Amino acid sequence: MNGVTFLECNDKKLWQPFYKAQKYRATLKGYDRVFAAYLSGSLIACVITSRLFKNSPHLLLHGLVVATNHQHKGVGHHLTRYALQQVSEEPDIKDITCFCDAALAGFYHALGFEPILPSNLTTELTGRFKTYQRYQASLVALQLNLQ
């Protein structure tokens, strides 16, 4: 992507102010990796992958936020693809799940995610899905199988 650099950024002091400026409350879920997109030295997007417990073969992709003036330019797509490539190199990862509004399902489908019934998720992910769905009725679960 033209002039945009993608890298892993686990320093909370770097990504937390970005999320706050975008009015998004990012919380880490357990064993996390934060990926960021930079343009001319400025952080313009972040996404998080989380293992809900140590050595879990299941990841949760969440917290994809792109600065308003960089939305609809492919930054989110390229950053997510970068993050997926990085975590897929871990041999023990079986799948990556994300929850999103039904209107955004096409974005994740283009990255290889497929719909999954919440009842087919792990117990931990099912619980999170049900909690989040209380606040967002149009939430859907999607999964990318790596094995």
PDB file of C-alpha atoms in Angstrom:
ATOM      1  CA  MET A   1       0.000   0.000   0.000  1.00  0.00           C
ATOM      2  CA  ASN A   2       1.394   3.378  -1.044  1.00  0.00           C
ATOM      3  CA  GLY A   3       3.539   4.804   1.765  1.00  0.00           C
ATOM      4  CA  VAL A   4       1.798   2.810   4.530  1.00  0.00           C
ATOM      5  CA  THR A   5       3.912   0.647   6.836  1.00  0.00           C
ATOM      6  CA  PHE A   6       2.419  -2.306   8.697  1.00  0.00           C
ATOM      7  CA  LEU A   7       3.995  -3.723  11.835  1.00  0.00           C
ATOM      8  CA  GLU A   8       3.334  -5.313  15.181  1.00  0.00           C
ATOM      9  CA  CYS A   9       2.959  -2.712  17.912  1.00  0.00           C
ATOM     10  CA  ASN A  10       2.547  -4.102  21.413  1.00  0.00           C
ATOM     11  CA  ASP A  11       3.581  -0.903  23.218  1.00  0.00           C
ATOM     12  CA  LYS A  12       0.381   0.255  24.893  1.00  0.00           C
ATOM     13  CA  LYS A  13       1.703   3.827  25.030  1.00  0.00           C
ATOM     14  CA  LEU A  14       1.646   3.936  21.225  1.00  0.00           C
ATOM     15  CA  TRP A  15      -1.713   2.374  20.353  1.00  0.00           C
ATOM     16  CA  GLN A  16      -3.869   3.289  23.368  1.00  0.00           C
ATOM     17  CA  PRO A  17      -3.888   7.058  22.566  1.00  0.00           C
ATOM     18  CA  PHE A  18      -4.869   6.224  18.977  1.00  0.00           C
ATOM     19  CA  TYR A  19      -7.897   4.229  20.097  1.00  0.00           C
ATOM     20  CA  LYS A  20      -8.859   6.954  22.567  1.00  0.00           C
ATOM     21  CA  ALA A  21      -8.621   9.632  19.859  1.00  0.00           C
ATOM     22  CA  GLN A  22     -10.909   7.503  17.653  1.00  0.00           C
ATOM     23  CA  LYS A  23     -13.378   7.210  20.568  1.00  0.00           C
ATOM     24  CA  TYR A  24     -12.920   3.445  20.730  1.00  0.00           C
ATOM     25  CA  ARG A  25     -12.360   1.602  23.980  1.00  0.00           C
ATOM     26  CA  ALA A  26      -9.802  -1.068  23.151  1.00  0.00           C
ATOM     27  CA  THR A  27      -9.321  -3.779  25.718  1.00  0.00           C
ATOM     28  CA  LEU A  28      -6.936  -6.658  25.589  1.00  0.00           C
ATOM     29  CA  LYS A  29      -8.479 -10.100  26.014  1.00  0.00           C
ATOM     30  CA  GLY A  30      -5.600 -12.199  27.272  1.00  0.00           C
ATOM     31  CA  TYR A  31      -2.600 -13.114  25.165  1.00  0.00           C
ATOM     32  CA  ASP A  32      -2.668 -10.363  22.576  1.00  0.00           C
ATOM     33  CA  ARG A  33      -0.849  -8.998  19.563  1.00  0.00           C
ATOM     34  CA  VAL A  34      -1.563  -5.492  18.284  1.00  0.00           C
ATOM     35  CA  PHE A  35      -0.890  -4.624  14.662  1.00  0.00           C
ATOM     36  CA  ALA A  36      -0.682  -1.077  13.352  1.00  0.00           C
ATOM     37  CA  ALA A  37      -0.561   0.884  10.121  1.00  0.00           C
ATOM     38  CA  TYR A  38       1.609   3.993   9.936  1.00  0.00           C
ATOM     39  CA  LEU A  39       1.689   6.714   7.309  1.00  0.00           C
ATOM     40  CA  SER A  40       4.479   9.302   7.477  1.00  0.00           C
ATOM     41  CA  GLY A  41       5.168   8.278  11.066  1.00  0.00           C
ATOM     42  CA  SER A  42       1.560   8.676  12.200  1.00  0.00           C
ATOM     43  CA  LEU A  43      -0.539   5.787  13.459  1.00  0.00           C
ATOM     44  CA  ILE A  44      -3.605   5.537  11.203  1.00  0.00           C
ATOM     45  CA  ALA A  45      -5.081   2.108  12.037  1.00  0.00           C
ATOM     46  CA  CYS A  46      -4.897  -0.755  14.530  1.00  0.00           C
ATOM     47  CA  VAL A  47      -6.233  -4.283  14.902  1.00  0.00           C
ATOM     48  CA  ILE A  48      -5.838  -6.803  17.736  1.00  0.00           C
ATOM     49  CA  THR A  49      -5.609 -10.594  17.779  1.00  0.00           C
ATOM     50  CA  SER A  50      -6.146 -12.369  21.092  1.00  0.00           C
ATOM     51  CA  ARG A  51      -5.797 -15.839  22.481  1.00  0.00           C
ATOM     52  CA  LEU A  52      -8.356 -16.042  25.260  1.00  0.00           C
ATOM     53  CA  PHE A  53      -6.089 -18.302  27.267  1.00  0.00           C
ATOM     54  CA  LYS A  54      -2.446 -19.357  27.031  1.00  0.00           C
ATOM     55  CA  ASN A  55      -1.696 -21.792  24.198  1.00  0.00           C
ATOM     56  CA  SER A  56      -5.247 -21.639  22.839  1.00  0.00           C
ATOM     57  CA  PRO A  57      -5.370 -22.669  19.159  1.00  0.00           C
ATOM     58  CA  HIS A  58      -8.230 -20.179  18.637  1.00  0.00           C
ATOM     59  CA  LEU A  59      -7.760 -16.448  18.068  1.00  0.00           C
ATOM     60  CA  LEU A  60     -10.205 -13.575  18.287  1.00  0.00           C
ATOM     61  CA  LEU A  61      -9.687 -10.727  15.814  1.00  0.00           C
ATOM     62  CA  HIS A  62     -11.078  -7.468  17.198  1.00  0.00           C
ATOM     63  CA  GLY A  63     -10.525  -3.747  17.592  1.00  0.00           C
ATOM     64  CA  LEU A  64     -10.093  -2.920  13.908  1.00  0.00           C
ATOM     65  CA  VAL A  65     -10.165   0.863  13.833  1.00  0.00           C
ATOM     66  CA  VAL A  66      -9.043   3.125  10.990  1.00  0.00           C
ATOM     67  CA  ALA A  67      -8.671   6.886  11.470  1.00  0.00           C
ATOM     68  CA  THR A  68     -11.652   8.633   9.894  1.00  0.00           C
ATOM     69  CA  ASN A  69      -9.643  10.467   7.224  1.00  0.00           C
ATOM     70  CA  HIS A  70      -8.097   7.155   6.062  1.00  0.00           C
ATOM     71  CA  GLN A  71     -11.264   5.058   5.864  1.00  0.00           C
ATOM     72  CA  HIS A  72     -12.473   3.557   2.566  1.00  0.00           C
ATOM     73  CA  LYS A  73      -8.944   3.561   1.147  1.00  0.00           C
ATOM     74  CA  GLY A  74      -8.054  -0.091   1.790  1.00  0.00           C
ATOM     75  CA  VAL A  75      -6.000   0.537   4.942  1.00  0.00           C
ATOM     76  CA  GLY A  76      -8.211  -1.695   7.122  1.00  0.00           C
ATOM     77  CA  HIS A  77      -8.152  -4.488   4.540  1.00  0.00           C
ATOM     78  CA  HIS A  78      -4.362  -4.395   4.132  1.00  0.00           C
ATOM     79  CA  LEU A  79      -3.725  -4.131   7.879  1.00  0.00           C
ATOM     80  CA  THR A  80      -6.031  -7.050   8.628  1.00  0.00           C
ATOM     81  CA  ARG A  81      -4.410  -9.127   5.875  1.00  0.00           C
ATOM     82  CA  TYR A  82      -0.991  -8.314   7.370  1.00  0.00           C
ATOM     83  CA  ALA A  83      -2.133  -9.332  10.871  1.00  0.00           C
ATOM     84  CA  LEU A  84      -3.650 -12.571   9.546  1.00  0.00           C
ATOM     85  CA  GLN A  85      -0.413 -13.430   7.731  1.00  0.00           C
ATOM     86  CA  GLN A  86       1.617 -12.828  10.887  1.00  0.00           C
ATOM     87  CA  VAL A  87      -0.546 -14.933  13.203  1.00  0.00           C
ATOM     88  CA  SER A  88      -1.051 -17.706  10.655  1.00  0.00           C
ATOM     89  CA  GLU A  89       2.701 -18.374  10.858  1.00  0.00           C
ATOM     90  CA  GLU A  90       2.141 -19.720  14.372  1.00  0.00           C
ATOM     91  CA  PRO A  91       1.816 -23.494  13.771  1.00  0.00           C
ATOM     92  CA  ASP A  92      -0.632 -24.127  16.616  1.00  0.00           C
ATOM     93  CA  ILE A  93      -3.330 -21.666  15.455  1.00  0.00           C
ATOM     94  CA  LYS A  94      -6.364 -23.523  14.068  1.00  0.00           C
ATOM     95  CA  ASP A  95      -8.768 -20.665  13.437  1.00  0.00           C
ATOM     96  CA  ILE A  96      -9.431 -16.958  13.810  1.00  0.00           C
ATOM     97  CA  THR A  97     -12.880 -15.690  14.748  1.00  0.00           C
ATOM     98  CA  CYS A  98     -14.308 -12.198  14.544  1.00  0.00           C
ATOM     99  CA  PHE A  99     -17.634 -10.657  15.454  1.00  0.00           C
ATOM    100  CA  CYS A 100     -18.994  -7.810  13.365  1.00  0.00           C
ATOM    101  CA  ASP A 101     -22.153  -6.042  12.341  1.00  0.00           C
ATOM    102  CA  ALA A 102     -23.880  -7.975   9.557  1.00  0.00           C
ATOM    103  CA  ALA A 103     -23.280  -5.009   7.238  1.00  0.00           C
ATOM    104  CA  LEU A 104     -19.500  -5.539   7.551  1.00  0.00           C
ATOM    105  CA  ALA A 105     -19.522  -9.285   6.862  1.00  0.00           C
ATOM    106  CA  GLY A 106     -18.519  -8.710   3.219  1.00  0.00           C
ATOM    107  CA  PHE A 107     -15.325  -6.957   4.346  1.00  0.00           C
ATOM    108  CA  TYR A 108     -14.264 -10.024   6.339  1.00  0.00           C
ATOM    109  CA  HIS A 109     -15.527 -12.480   3.701  1.00  0.00           C
ATOM    110  CA  ALA A 110     -13.098 -10.863   1.228  1.00  0.00           C
ATOM    111  CA  LEU A 111     -10.320 -11.839   3.674  1.00  0.00           C
ATOM    112  CA  GLY A 112     -11.440 -15.480   3.750  1.00  0.00           C
ATOM    113  CA  PHE A 113     -13.781 -15.476   6.759  1.00  0.00           C
ATOM    114  CA  GLU A 114     -16.947 -17.550   6.571  1.00  0.00           C
ATOM    115  CA  PRO A 115     -20.108 -17.329   8.700  1.00  0.00           C
ATOM    116  CA  ILE A 116     -20.251 -19.648  11.695  1.00  0.00           C
ATOM    117  CA  LEU A 117     -23.137 -20.343  14.025  1.00  0.00           C
ATOM    118  CA  PRO A 118     -22.399 -19.111  17.556  1.00  0.00           C
ATOM    119  CA  SER A 119     -23.297 -22.598  18.802  1.00  0.00           C
ATOM    120  CA  ASN A 120     -20.298 -23.951  16.826  1.00  0.00           C
ATOM    121  CA  LEU A 121     -17.813 -21.647  18.557  1.00  0.00           C
ATOM    122  CA  THR A 122     -15.691 -22.597  21.553  1.00  0.00           C
ATOM    123  CA  THR A 123     -17.343 -22.083  24.937  1.00  0.00           C
ATOM    124  CA  GLU A 124     -15.267 -18.963  25.592  1.00  0.00           C
ATOM    125  CA  LEU A 125     -16.100 -17.388  22.242  1.00  0.00           C
ATOM    126  CA  THR A 126     -19.793 -18.294  22.508  1.00  0.00           C
ATOM    127  CA  GLY A 127     -19.947 -16.505  25.850  1.00  0.00           C
ATOM    128  CA  ARG A 128     -18.306 -13.387  24.446  1.00  0.00           C
ATOM    129  CA  PHE A 129     -20.558 -13.420  21.398  1.00  0.00           C
ATOM    130  CA  LYS A 130     -23.700 -13.568  23.544  1.00  0.00           C
ATOM    131  CA  THR A 131     -22.433 -10.728  25.737  1.00  0.00           C
ATOM    132  CA  TYR A 132     -21.616  -8.504  22.753  1.00  0.00           C
ATOM    133  CA  GLN A 133     -24.863  -9.384  20.999  1.00  0.00           C
ATOM    134  CA  ARG A 134     -26.839  -7.885  23.896  1.00  0.00           C
ATOM    135  CA  TYR A 135     -25.502  -4.495  22.807  1.00  0.00           C
ATOM    136  CA  GLN A 136     -25.558  -5.100  19.061  1.00  0.00           C
ATOM    137  CA  ALA A 137     -28.431  -7.249  17.828  1.00  0.00           C
ATOM    138  CA  SER A 138     -27.120  -7.443  14.237  1.00  0.00           C
ATOM    139  CA  LEU A 139     -23.830  -9.014  15.319  1.00  0.00           C
ATOM    140  CA  VAL A 140     -22.614 -12.020  13.324  1.00  0.00           C
ATOM    141  CA  ALA A 141     -19.783 -14.487  13.939  1.00  0.00           C
ATOM    142  CA  LEU A 142     -17.259 -15.238  11.202  1.00  0.00           C
ATOM    143  CA  GLN A 143     -14.320 -17.621  11.209  1.00  0.00           C
ATOM    144  CA  LEU A 144     -11.204 -18.197   9.159  1.00  0.00           C
ATOM    145  CA  ASN A 145      -9.986 -21.792   9.372  1.00  0.00           C
ATOM    146  CA  LEU A 146      -6.230 -22.219   9.041  1.00  0.00           C
ATOM    147  CA  GLN A 147      -5.983 -26.017   9.241  1.00  0.00           C
TER     148      GLN A 147
END
